[in-house]
Short mmCIF file of C-alpha atoms and ligand atoms in Angstrom, two decimals:
data_model
loop_
_atom_site.label_atom_id
_atom_site.label_comp_id
_atom_site.label_asym_id
_atom_site.label_seq_id
_atom_site.Cartn_x
_atom_site.Cartn_y
_atom_site.Cartn_z
CA MET E 1 -36.64 -7.40 6.82
CA LYS E 2 -34.93 -10.44 8.28
CA ILE E 3 -31.74 -11.06 6.34
CA LEU E 4 -29.24 -13.88 6.72
CA MET E 5 -25.85 -13.33 5.08
CA VAL E 6 -24.08 -16.59 4.42
CA SER E 7 -20.44 -16.05 3.60
CA SER E 8 -17.00 -17.64 3.65
CA GLU E 9 -15.49 -14.42 5.02
CA ALA E 10 -16.47 -11.60 7.35
CA MET E 11 -14.16 -9.05 8.91
CA PRO E 12 -12.67 -9.02 11.54
CA PHE E 13 -13.03 -12.79 11.91
CA ALA E 14 -11.98 -14.05 8.49
CA LYS E 15 -10.71 -12.17 5.47
CA SER E 16 -8.68 -13.02 2.41
CA GLY E 17 -9.56 -9.91 0.41
CA GLY E 18 -12.27 -7.33 -0.09
CA LEU E 19 -15.11 -9.84 0.28
CA GLY E 20 -14.61 -9.95 4.05
CA ASP E 21 -14.71 -6.16 4.31
CA ALA E 22 -17.73 -5.84 2.04
CA VAL E 23 -19.92 -8.41 3.82
CA THR E 24 -19.31 -6.90 7.24
CA SER E 25 -19.76 -3.29 6.31
CA LEU E 26 -22.89 -4.01 4.26
CA ALA E 27 -24.40 -5.92 7.19
CA LYS E 28 -23.70 -3.02 9.53
CA ALA E 29 -25.26 -0.54 7.11
CA LEU E 30 -28.38 -2.70 6.68
CA SER E 31 -28.70 -2.94 10.42
CA ARG E 32 -28.51 0.85 10.69
CA LEU E 33 -31.44 0.98 8.26
CA GLY E 34 -33.42 -1.05 10.80
CA HIS E 35 -33.18 -4.54 9.25
CA ASP E 36 -32.66 -7.63 11.38
CA VAL E 37 -29.46 -8.84 9.70
CA ARG E 38 -27.31 -11.76 10.82
CA ILE E 39 -24.21 -13.47 9.43
CA LEU E 40 -23.15 -17.10 9.22
CA ILE E 41 -19.51 -18.07 8.54
CA PRO E 42 -17.44 -21.16 9.37
CA ARG E 43 -15.43 -21.19 12.58
CA TYR E 44 -12.01 -21.55 11.03
CA TYR E 45 -9.23 -22.72 13.27
CA PHE E 46 -7.78 -19.23 13.67
CA ILE E 47 -11.04 -17.86 15.15
CA ASP E 48 -10.54 -18.34 18.85
CA ARG E 49 -13.43 -20.21 20.46
CA LYS E 50 -12.74 -18.55 23.78
CA SER E 51 -13.95 -15.18 22.50
CA LEU E 52 -17.30 -16.64 21.38
CA GLU E 53 -20.50 -17.75 23.08
CA SER E 54 -21.61 -21.29 22.48
CA LEU E 55 -25.16 -21.88 21.25
CA GLU E 56 -26.79 -24.55 23.34
CA GLY E 57 -27.00 -28.08 21.94
CA GLY E 58 -25.44 -29.31 18.72
CA MET E 59 -26.89 -29.04 15.26
CA GLY E 60 -27.31 -31.84 12.77
CA VAL E 61 -26.69 -31.02 9.12
CA PRO E 62 -27.94 -33.64 6.66
CA ILE E 63 -25.55 -33.73 3.73
CA GLY E 64 -23.48 -36.35 1.97
CA THR E 65 -24.37 -39.77 3.25
CA GLU E 66 -24.77 -38.76 6.86
CA GLU E 67 -26.08 -36.23 9.31
CA HIS E 68 -23.04 -34.19 10.32
CA TRP E 69 -23.07 -33.18 13.94
CA THR E 70 -21.85 -29.59 14.26
CA ALA E 71 -21.63 -26.93 16.96
CA VAL E 72 -22.57 -23.28 16.59
CA TYR E 73 -20.93 -20.31 18.27
CA GLU E 74 -22.13 -16.76 18.41
CA SER E 75 -20.71 -13.26 18.67
CA VAL E 76 -21.48 -9.80 17.29
CA LEU E 77 -19.73 -7.59 14.76
CA PRO E 78 -17.60 -5.06 16.65
CA LYS E 79 -19.32 -1.71 17.26
CA SER E 80 -22.72 -3.10 16.24
CA ASP E 81 -25.41 -5.47 17.38
CA VAL E 82 -25.24 -7.64 14.25
CA PRO E 83 -25.12 -11.29 15.39
CA VAL E 84 -22.50 -13.50 13.79
CA TYR E 85 -22.89 -17.28 13.93
CA PHE E 86 -19.91 -19.58 13.49
CA LEU E 87 -20.35 -23.09 12.19
CA ASP E 88 -17.93 -25.34 14.02
CA TYR E 89 -16.91 -28.60 12.40
CA GLU E 90 -13.38 -29.77 13.04
CA LYS E 91 -13.11 -32.04 10.03
CA TYR E 92 -13.72 -29.22 7.54
CA TYR E 93 -12.77 -25.97 9.23
CA GLY E 94 -10.04 -27.01 11.66
CA ARG E 95 -7.32 -25.76 9.33
CA SER E 96 -5.12 -22.74 8.99
CA GLY E 97 -6.62 -21.31 5.77
CA VAL E 98 -9.98 -20.16 4.48
CA TYR E 99 -9.75 -21.71 1.01
CA GLY E 100 -6.36 -23.41 1.24
CA ASP E 101 -3.04 -23.37 3.03
CA SER E 102 -1.72 -20.90 0.44
CA ALA E 103 -3.07 -18.92 -2.50
CA ASP E 104 -2.08 -21.56 -5.05
CA GLN E 105 -3.05 -24.62 -3.00
CA GLU E 106 -6.72 -24.83 -2.28
CA TYR E 107 -8.25 -27.62 -0.20
CA LEU E 108 -9.46 -30.48 -2.35
CA ASP E 109 -12.61 -30.92 -0.28
CA ASN E 110 -13.78 -27.30 -0.68
CA PRO E 111 -17.04 -28.44 -2.33
CA GLU E 112 -17.85 -30.46 0.80
CA ARG E 113 -16.66 -27.71 3.16
CA PHE E 114 -18.87 -25.06 1.61
CA ALA E 115 -21.80 -27.36 0.88
CA LEU E 116 -21.94 -28.09 4.59
CA LEU E 117 -21.97 -24.36 5.31
CA SER E 118 -24.76 -23.75 2.78
CA ARG E 119 -26.90 -26.55 4.13
CA ALA E 120 -26.21 -25.49 7.71
CA ALA E 121 -27.69 -22.06 6.98
CA PHE E 122 -31.15 -23.67 6.89
CA GLN E 123 -30.59 -25.80 9.97
CA LEU E 124 -29.39 -22.77 11.90
CA CYS E 125 -32.56 -20.80 11.09
CA ARG E 126 -34.65 -23.76 12.20
CA LYS E 127 -32.68 -24.01 15.40
CA LEU E 128 -33.12 -20.28 16.07
CA ARG E 129 -36.79 -20.40 15.02
CA TRP E 130 -35.94 -17.42 12.88
CA ILE E 131 -36.90 -17.74 9.22
CA PRO E 132 -35.35 -14.95 7.17
CA ASP E 133 -37.06 -13.09 4.34
CA ILE E 134 -33.79 -12.99 2.46
CA MET E 135 -30.79 -15.26 2.25
CA HIS E 136 -28.01 -13.14 0.81
CA VAL E 137 -25.01 -15.15 -0.37
CA HIS E 138 -21.64 -14.16 -1.73
CA ASP E 139 -19.57 -15.71 -4.54
CA TRP E 140 -19.19 -19.42 -5.28
CA PRO E 141 -18.68 -20.75 -1.73
CA THR E 142 -22.30 -20.12 -0.74
CA SER E 143 -23.89 -20.45 -4.18
CA LEU E 144 -25.59 -23.69 -3.14
CA VAL E 145 -27.98 -21.78 -0.86
CA PRO E 146 -30.14 -20.43 -3.73
CA VAL E 147 -30.11 -23.90 -5.29
CA TYR E 148 -31.41 -25.45 -2.06
CA LEU E 149 -34.13 -22.79 -1.84
CA LYS E 150 -35.26 -23.75 -5.33
CA THR E 151 -35.12 -27.50 -4.68
CA LEU E 152 -34.98 -29.13 -1.24
CA GLU E 153 -36.35 -26.10 0.62
CA LYS E 154 -38.95 -24.98 -1.88
CA LYS E 155 -41.94 -26.23 0.04
CA THR E 156 -40.64 -26.03 3.58
CA GLU E 157 -40.87 -23.18 6.07
CA PHE E 158 -38.49 -21.37 3.66
CA ARG E 159 -41.06 -21.14 0.88
CA GLU E 160 -41.32 -17.37 1.33
CA THR E 161 -37.57 -16.86 1.68
CA ALA E 162 -35.95 -15.27 -1.38
CA SER E 163 -32.31 -15.44 -2.42
CA VAL E 164 -29.86 -12.79 -3.58
CA LEU E 165 -26.40 -13.70 -4.88
CA THR E 166 -23.70 -11.06 -5.03
CA ILE E 167 -20.84 -11.69 -7.45
CA HIS E 168 -17.70 -10.16 -5.98
CA ASN E 169 -15.38 -11.74 -8.49
CA LEU E 170 -16.41 -13.71 -11.57
CA GLY E 171 -12.84 -14.97 -11.94
CA TYR E 172 -13.43 -17.53 -9.18
CA GLN E 173 -16.32 -19.88 -9.91
CA GLY E 174 -15.81 -22.98 -7.76
CA VAL E 175 -15.25 -25.55 -10.53
CA TYR E 176 -14.79 -29.15 -9.33
CA PRO E 177 -14.94 -32.71 -10.69
CA LYS E 178 -18.50 -33.97 -10.84
CA GLU E 179 -17.64 -36.80 -8.47
CA HIS E 180 -18.37 -34.32 -5.66
CA PHE E 181 -21.97 -33.88 -6.80
CA PRO E 182 -23.64 -36.68 -4.78
CA PHE E 183 -22.47 -34.99 -1.58
CA PHE E 184 -24.88 -32.12 -2.21
CA ARG E 185 -27.87 -34.49 -1.83
CA LEU E 186 -29.45 -33.30 -5.05
CA ASP E 187 -30.85 -35.53 -7.79
CA TRP E 188 -28.50 -36.03 -10.74
CA GLY E 189 -31.20 -34.34 -12.81
CA GLU E 190 -30.28 -31.11 -11.07
CA PHE E 191 -26.72 -31.37 -12.39
CA PHE E 192 -28.13 -30.11 -15.67
CA GLY E 193 -31.46 -28.69 -14.47
CA SER E 194 -29.95 -26.34 -11.88
CA GLY E 195 -27.11 -25.25 -14.12
CA PHE E 196 -24.18 -26.94 -12.36
CA GLU E 197 -22.90 -28.53 -15.57
CA PHE E 198 -19.79 -26.84 -16.96
CA HIS E 199 -17.63 -28.80 -19.41
CA ASP E 200 -18.65 -31.97 -17.64
CA ALA E 201 -17.63 -30.58 -14.23
CA ILE E 202 -19.46 -28.80 -11.41
CA ASN E 203 -19.56 -25.00 -11.51
CA LEU E 204 -20.98 -23.74 -8.22
CA LEU E 205 -21.22 -20.08 -9.19
CA LYS E 206 -23.01 -20.96 -12.41
CA ALA E 207 -25.61 -22.92 -10.43
CA GLY E 208 -26.00 -19.98 -8.04
CA ILE E 209 -26.45 -17.51 -10.89
CA THR E 210 -29.07 -19.81 -12.41
CA ALA E 211 -31.00 -20.29 -9.16
CA ALA E 212 -30.86 -16.99 -7.27
CA ASN E 213 -33.94 -14.78 -7.43
CA CYS E 214 -31.84 -11.65 -7.89
CA LEU E 215 -28.19 -11.05 -8.68
CA SER E 216 -25.87 -8.18 -7.97
CA THR E 217 -22.27 -7.28 -8.62
CA VAL E 218 -20.25 -4.71 -6.78
CA SER E 219 -20.12 -1.84 -9.27
CA PRO E 220 -22.26 -0.64 -12.20
CA THR E 221 -19.42 -0.82 -14.75
CA TYR E 222 -18.50 -4.38 -13.72
CA SER E 223 -22.14 -5.46 -14.07
CA ARG E 224 -21.94 -4.44 -17.73
CA GLU E 225 -18.45 -5.84 -18.31
CA ILE E 226 -19.30 -9.35 -17.13
CA GLN E 227 -21.99 -9.56 -19.80
CA THR E 228 -19.35 -9.30 -22.54
CA PRO E 229 -17.29 -12.22 -23.91
CA SER E 230 -13.97 -10.58 -22.99
CA GLN E 231 -14.81 -10.18 -19.28
CA GLY E 232 -17.50 -12.81 -18.84
CA PHE E 233 -15.23 -15.77 -17.94
CA SER E 234 -17.46 -18.06 -20.07
CA LEU E 235 -20.59 -17.07 -18.14
CA ASP E 236 -21.41 -13.91 -20.11
CA GLY E 237 -24.17 -15.69 -22.06
CA LEU E 238 -25.89 -16.81 -18.86
CA LEU E 239 -25.46 -13.35 -17.35
CA ARG E 240 -26.97 -11.70 -20.43
CA HIS E 241 -29.83 -14.15 -20.12
CA ARG E 242 -30.35 -13.01 -16.51
CA SER E 243 -29.57 -9.35 -17.13
CA ARG E 244 -33.02 -8.15 -16.06
CA ASP E 245 -32.39 -9.50 -12.56
CA LEU E 246 -28.80 -8.29 -12.31
CA VAL E 247 -27.78 -4.93 -10.86
CA GLY E 248 -24.45 -3.28 -10.11
CA ILE E 249 -24.36 -1.72 -6.65
CA LEU E 250 -21.17 0.03 -5.69
CA ASN E 251 -19.59 -1.16 -2.44
CA GLY E 252 -19.13 1.38 0.28
CA ILE E 253 -16.30 1.32 2.81
CA ASP E 254 -16.37 1.00 6.56
CA THR E 255 -15.84 4.63 7.44
CA GLU E 256 -15.27 3.77 11.09
CA VAL E 257 -12.31 1.53 10.35
CA TRP E 258 -10.99 3.56 7.41
CA ASN E 259 -10.93 7.08 8.77
CA PRO E 260 -7.67 9.11 8.85
CA GLU E 261 -9.02 11.12 11.78
CA THR E 262 -9.34 8.11 14.08
CA ASP E 263 -7.51 5.15 12.44
CA GLU E 264 -6.00 3.20 15.34
CA TYR E 265 -3.15 1.85 13.21
CA LEU E 266 -1.72 5.29 12.36
CA PRO E 267 1.09 7.09 14.20
CA ALA E 268 -0.68 10.44 13.59
CA HIS E 269 -4.15 11.49 12.55
CA TYR E 270 -5.26 14.05 10.00
CA SER E 271 -8.23 15.49 8.21
CA VAL E 272 -8.95 17.41 5.05
CA ASP E 273 -8.51 20.67 7.03
CA ASP E 274 -5.12 19.76 8.44
CA LEU E 275 -2.86 17.36 6.58
CA SER E 276 0.13 17.69 8.92
CA GLY E 277 -0.55 14.20 10.33
CA LYS E 278 -0.27 12.78 6.82
CA ALA E 279 3.29 14.12 6.59
CA VAL E 280 4.09 12.29 9.85
CA CYS E 281 2.63 9.07 8.42
CA LYS E 282 4.79 9.48 5.32
CA LEU E 283 7.91 9.85 7.43
CA VAL E 284 7.05 6.82 9.57
CA LEU E 285 6.30 4.79 6.45
CA GLN E 286 9.68 5.72 4.96
CA GLU E 287 11.42 4.77 8.21
CA THR E 288 9.47 1.54 8.58
CA LEU E 289 10.40 0.28 5.13
CA GLY E 290 13.93 1.72 4.98
CA LEU E 291 13.27 4.36 2.34
CA PRO E 292 15.24 7.64 2.58
CA SER E 293 13.33 10.13 4.77
CA ASP E 294 12.21 12.84 2.40
CA PRO E 295 8.93 14.78 2.57
CA THR E 296 9.37 16.25 -0.92
CA VAL E 297 9.67 13.09 -3.04
CA PRO E 298 6.38 11.62 -4.33
CA LEU E 299 5.73 8.28 -2.63
CA PHE E 300 3.70 5.65 -4.52
CA GLY E 301 2.01 2.91 -2.48
CA ILE E 302 0.73 -0.53 -3.44
CA VAL E 303 -1.25 -2.99 -1.27
CA THR E 304 -2.51 -6.01 -3.10
CA ARG E 305 -2.98 -9.70 -3.54
CA LEU E 306 -0.25 -10.63 -6.00
CA THR E 307 -2.40 -12.27 -8.67
CA ASP E 308 -2.81 -11.76 -12.37
CA GLN E 309 -6.07 -9.86 -11.78
CA LYS E 310 -4.18 -7.03 -10.13
CA GLY E 311 -1.89 -6.27 -13.09
CA ILE E 312 1.23 -7.73 -11.47
CA ALA E 313 2.73 -8.70 -14.82
CA GLU E 314 2.51 -5.10 -16.05
CA MET E 315 4.03 -3.85 -12.79
CA PHE E 316 6.68 -6.46 -11.98
CA GLY E 317 7.10 -8.80 -15.00
CA PRO E 318 10.88 -9.47 -15.18
CA GLY E 319 12.35 -7.49 -18.06
CA TYR E 320 9.11 -5.80 -19.13
CA GLY E 321 7.21 -4.61 -16.02
CA ALA E 322 6.94 -0.84 -15.61
CA LEU E 323 7.99 -0.37 -12.00
CA PRO E 324 11.75 -1.15 -12.21
CA GLN E 325 12.00 1.41 -15.00
CA VAL E 326 10.01 3.93 -12.99
CA CYS E 327 12.39 3.49 -10.06
CA ALA E 328 15.44 3.80 -12.30
CA ASN E 329 14.28 6.85 -14.24
CA MET E 330 12.05 8.96 -12.01
CA ASP E 331 12.60 10.84 -8.80
CA VAL E 332 10.02 8.85 -6.84
CA GLN E 333 9.72 6.27 -4.05
CA MET E 334 7.67 3.06 -3.91
CA ALA E 335 6.22 1.24 -0.91
CA VAL E 336 4.77 -2.21 -1.66
CA LEU E 337 2.86 -4.73 0.45
CA GLY E 338 1.48 -7.94 -0.96
CA SER E 339 1.41 -11.69 -1.03
CA GLY E 340 0.47 -14.26 -3.61
CA ASP E 341 2.22 -15.57 -6.73
CA LYS E 342 5.66 -16.81 -5.84
CA TRP E 343 7.50 -15.36 -8.86
CA CYS E 344 6.16 -11.93 -8.00
CA GLU E 345 7.06 -12.18 -4.33
CA ASP E 346 10.64 -13.05 -5.42
CA GLU E 347 10.71 -10.16 -7.86
CA ILE E 348 9.60 -7.69 -5.17
CA ARG E 349 12.32 -8.97 -2.83
CA ALA E 350 14.89 -8.57 -5.61
CA LEU E 351 13.76 -5.03 -6.47
CA SER E 352 13.99 -4.05 -2.80
CA GLN E 353 17.65 -5.07 -2.92
CA ARG E 354 18.34 -3.39 -6.24
CA PHE E 355 16.78 0.04 -5.69
CA ALA E 356 17.12 2.43 -2.76
CA ASN E 357 13.77 3.99 -3.71
CA PHE E 358 11.81 0.71 -3.85
CA LYS E 359 10.94 -1.21 -0.69
CA GLY E 360 8.52 -4.10 -0.52
CA ARG E 361 7.16 -6.35 2.22
CA ILE E 362 5.78 -9.77 1.53
CA GLY E 363 2.94 -10.99 3.72
CA TYR E 364 -0.38 -9.90 5.09
CA ASP E 365 -0.13 -6.93 7.44
CA GLU E 366 -3.20 -4.91 8.38
CA ARG E 367 -1.22 -2.19 10.16
CA LEU E 368 1.21 -1.65 7.29
CA ALA E 369 -1.72 -1.60 4.84
CA HIS E 370 -3.22 1.32 6.76
CA LEU E 371 0.15 3.07 7.01
CA ILE E 372 0.75 2.77 3.25
CA GLU E 373 -2.72 4.18 2.50
CA ALA E 374 -2.04 7.14 4.80
CA GLY E 375 1.66 7.76 4.23
CA SER E 376 1.73 7.56 0.43
CA ASP E 377 1.00 10.40 -1.97
CA PHE E 378 -0.25 8.15 -4.77
CA PHE E 379 -1.69 4.64 -4.87
CA ILE E 380 -1.06 2.32 -7.85
CA MET E 381 -3.82 -0.09 -8.93
CA PRO E 382 -3.49 -1.24 -12.55
CA SER E 383 -6.00 -4.10 -12.22
CA ARG E 384 -6.70 -6.16 -15.33
CA TYR E 385 -10.30 -6.25 -14.10
CA GLU E 386 -11.70 -4.95 -10.81
CA PRO E 387 -15.26 -5.80 -9.69
CA CYS E 388 -15.22 -2.90 -7.24
CA GLY E 389 -11.90 -2.49 -5.48
CA LEU E 390 -11.73 -1.12 -1.99
CA ASN E 391 -8.16 0.05 -1.85
CA GLN E 392 -8.68 2.94 -4.25
CA MET E 393 -11.60 4.13 -2.10
CA TYR E 394 -9.48 3.85 1.05
CA SER E 395 -6.73 5.80 -0.63
CA LEU E 396 -9.12 8.53 -1.85
CA ARG E 397 -10.40 8.94 1.68
CA TYR E 398 -6.80 9.18 2.91
CA GLY E 399 -5.89 11.85 0.34
CA THR E 400 -3.68 9.42 -1.58
CA LEU E 401 -4.42 9.85 -5.27
CA PRO E 402 -4.99 6.61 -7.20
CA VAL E 403 -3.25 5.74 -10.47
CA VAL E 404 -5.59 3.21 -12.08
CA HIS E 405 -6.59 1.27 -15.18
CA ARG E 406 -10.03 2.45 -16.30
CA THR E 407 -12.00 -0.72 -15.55
CA GLY E 408 -14.85 -1.95 -13.32
CA GLY E 409 -15.21 -0.22 -9.98
CA LEU E 410 -12.04 1.80 -10.60
CA ALA E 411 -13.82 3.56 -13.46
CA ASP E 412 -16.81 4.22 -11.19
CA THR E 413 -14.90 5.68 -8.26
CA VAL E 414 -11.90 7.58 -9.65
CA GLU E 415 -12.20 10.73 -11.74
CA ASN E 416 -9.40 11.39 -14.18
CA TYR E 417 -7.15 14.42 -13.69
CA CYS E 418 -7.65 17.38 -16.03
CA GLN E 419 -4.40 19.30 -16.13
CA ASP E 420 -6.06 22.48 -17.45
CA THR E 421 -8.39 22.89 -14.50
CA GLY E 422 -7.00 20.63 -11.75
CA GLU E 423 -10.29 18.73 -11.68
CA GLY E 424 -10.30 15.01 -10.86
CA THR E 425 -9.24 12.67 -8.09
CA GLY E 426 -6.70 10.39 -9.78
CA PHE E 427 -4.79 9.36 -12.89
CA MET E 428 -6.23 6.86 -15.38
CA PHE E 429 -5.15 4.95 -18.46
CA ASP E 430 -7.19 2.88 -20.90
CA ASP E 431 -4.93 0.15 -22.23
CA LEU E 432 -3.32 -2.12 -19.72
CA THR E 433 0.30 -2.14 -20.92
CA PRO E 434 3.55 -1.54 -19.02
CA LYS E 435 4.09 1.53 -21.19
CA ALA E 436 0.73 3.09 -20.33
CA LEU E 437 1.34 2.43 -16.65
CA TYR E 438 4.85 3.92 -16.88
CA ASN E 439 3.54 7.03 -18.61
CA THR E 440 0.67 7.53 -16.17
CA ILE E 441 2.99 7.27 -13.16
CA GLY E 442 5.14 9.80 -15.03
CA TRP E 443 2.12 12.06 -15.44
CA ALA E 444 1.34 11.93 -11.71
CA THR E 445 5.00 12.63 -10.94
CA TRP E 446 4.97 15.61 -13.29
CA ALA E 447 1.87 16.99 -11.56
CA TRP E 448 3.53 16.51 -8.16
CA TYR E 449 6.60 18.53 -9.11
CA ASN E 450 4.90 21.12 -11.35
CA ARG E 451 1.26 21.50 -10.28
CA GLN E 452 1.25 21.10 -6.51
CA GLU E 453 -1.83 23.34 -6.35
CA HIS E 454 -3.70 20.77 -8.45
CA ILE E 455 -2.59 17.96 -6.17
CA ASP E 456 -4.01 19.92 -3.21
CA LEU E 457 -7.27 20.47 -5.05
CA MET E 458 -7.56 16.80 -6.00
CA ARG E 459 -6.78 15.72 -2.46
CA PHE E 460 -9.54 17.93 -1.15
CA LYS E 461 -12.01 16.52 -3.62
CA ALA E 462 -10.96 12.92 -2.96
CA MET E 463 -11.14 13.24 0.82
CA THR E 464 -14.57 14.84 0.82
CA ARG E 465 -16.24 12.31 -1.49
CA ASP E 466 -18.88 10.17 0.16
CA PHE E 467 -18.00 6.46 0.10
CA SER E 468 -20.28 5.42 2.92
CA TRP E 469 -22.61 2.44 2.59
CA GLU E 470 -25.88 4.27 3.20
CA LYS E 471 -26.92 4.76 -0.43
CA SER E 472 -25.84 1.27 -1.49
CA ALA E 473 -27.61 -0.34 1.47
CA SER E 474 -30.88 1.27 0.32
CA GLU E 475 -30.28 -0.10 -3.17
CA TYR E 476 -29.88 -3.58 -1.65
CA THR E 477 -33.14 -3.12 0.23
CA ALA E 478 -34.89 -2.40 -3.07
CA LEU E 479 -33.26 -5.49 -4.58
CA TYR E 480 -34.50 -7.62 -1.66
CA SER E 481 -38.07 -6.44 -2.29
CA ARG E 482 -37.76 -7.46 -5.92
CA ALA E 483 -36.37 -10.85 -4.94
CA LEU E 484 -39.28 -11.41 -2.55
CA ALA E 485 -41.79 -10.68 -5.30
CA MET E 486 -40.00 -13.12 -7.58
CA ARG E 487 -39.99 -15.81 -4.91
CA LYS E 488 -43.72 -15.39 -4.46
CA SER E 489 -44.42 -16.05 -8.10
CA GLU E 490 -41.90 -18.92 -8.14
CA VAL E 491 -43.56 -20.92 -5.35
CA GLY E 492 -47.06 -19.93 -6.44
P1 LIG V 1 -9.57 -7.92 -3.64
O1 LIG V 1 -10.69 -8.29 -2.76
O2 LIG V 1 -9.79 -8.29 -5.07
O3 LIG V 1 -8.24 -8.40 -3.15
P2 LIG V 1 -10.12 -5.17 -2.79
O4 LIG V 1 -9.47 -3.90 -3.18
O5 LIG V 1 -11.59 -5.22 -2.85
O6 LIG V 1 -9.46 -6.32 -3.67
O7 LIG V 1 -9.78 -5.53 -1.29
C1 LIG V 1 -8.53 -5.85 -0.84
C2 LIG V 1 -8.53 -5.77 0.67
O8 LIG V 1 -7.50 -6.64 1.17
C3 LIG V 1 -8.24 -4.41 1.19
O9 LIG V 1 -8.88 -4.22 2.43
C4 LIG V 1 -6.71 -4.44 1.36
O10 LIG V 1 -6.24 -3.52 2.29
C5 LIG V 1 -6.51 -5.85 1.82
N1 LIG V 1 -5.19 -6.43 1.50
C6 LIG V 1 -4.79 -7.01 0.35
N2 LIG V 1 -3.53 -7.47 0.47
C7 LIG V 1 -3.13 -7.18 1.72
C8 LIG V 1 -1.92 -7.41 2.47
N3 LIG V 1 -0.87 -8.03 1.93
N4 LIG V 1 -1.88 -6.99 3.75
C9 LIG V 1 -2.94 -6.35 4.30
N5 LIG V 1 -4.09 -6.11 3.66
C10 LIG V 1 -4.19 -6.52 2.39
C1 LIG V 2 -13.56 -9.05 -4.76
C2 LIG V 2 -13.10 -8.12 -5.88
C3 LIG V 2 -12.95 -6.69 -5.46
C4 LIG V 2 -14.11 -6.23 -4.58
C5 LIG V 2 -14.29 -7.20 -3.42
C6 LIG V 2 -15.43 -6.81 -2.50
O1 LIG V 2 -12.52 -9.56 -4.02
O2 LIG V 2 -11.91 -8.58 -6.49
O3 LIG V 2 -12.87 -5.84 -6.59
O4 LIG V 2 -13.87 -4.94 -4.09
O5 LIG V 2 -14.54 -8.48 -3.91
O6 LIG V 2 -16.66 -6.76 -3.16
#
């Protein structure tokens, strides 16, 4: 099949979280299955033009009141032949951020920025004389693509092109004042008809969910959770309505990038047969962050966006978060990397001063993220909700046992420890409270000091579990076939 992925992020060019990893590694897996898959993303300012090929001639994109004159660049995903196209348009993408200059300050013209990208997807295919069978879009930024297929592009050369929308995070829906609507070049009738309307504002994801032929989310448990009022972010009714076309397909991980035997960021390599390199990583991690060098103390790692979704209140909330108490009362160490909410960044800085066994770094640091995954013994991820979560899969592969809240993709990928048999791959709790988190870290610490043979067993099991994309990529192929059949009956 010919598949165009339209996305706001794709590793290694642009990434703000797991979306960038997921899009790239899925595309590579689909290509290995023999599909002709290509990716379109914006050329943000930080993507160096010099490393890209320029596609001849410009490209006009009719949107808003004018035809916007854009340029297109081309490259391939590293270690693959998957083409990546970059939409170049200074006015919208010539900035330092993907969605905003910081996590809490998004660009006010994001509806225009991503509408241009969505509309450009069609112009690009025309320019390439390559009409895809599937347009696969991701989250709210590219949710207009399925709407265009149902409206402006219904009777064009795209009449046999079907759409699939993957929801990576229902918590972000792209809600904007309706004054932006005319820019999309759709009739006002579509404001209601295509499902944009949301409390008198525009909801891009809602329109995408309404229009797409098929929908997916990134884990089976999350696909069920988002159909309930407590986790549905006001769209659970619509998702229940579309439940026959919605599947949960677990993300895989890029096993070339995340492999302890070859990881280029690590000071030493290791495998399930020989963990000596992991001990070196632990030592280097302790040195890097200024923790006391000690191979015997259990080291807990955290790598995360510092947002409410990730359980930061339960971990760091001043006066009630679990982690300061853990550091005060237990013989453990903590290594933290993250960026996001300001109060939490400040708290992490303060805890690093207060405790010798707690060291945190604020910022985005790919190398340190890999080192924490490899050098830690346990990985803490108490997410309030987690559509899939990649970090716990990375940590399993690196023999770093996750401590997680039983939700979404965490519930689908981690198996709880059984202290009678040593079965399991991690430590889970059901209620997201500081107390439950404190106790579960205590449980892992107890196992470390008293049941080292179980830890070894769990590590073995975790490291040998298959998290590759192959199975999931086949499930996407089946979903594409379904979407194509639906498109056929839609256009008649
Ligand atoms: P989400 O996409 O919700 O943030 P995921 O677990 O799916 O959660 O993906 C997070 C990705 O972002 C992982 O690849 C993780 O290593 C990376 N990441 C998050 N914060 C940082 C950071 N401060 N530095 C480096 N990598 C980070
Ligand atoms: C989102 C989710 C995360 C998921 C990622 C990739 O950012 O928060 O759980 O792993 O997308 O699908």
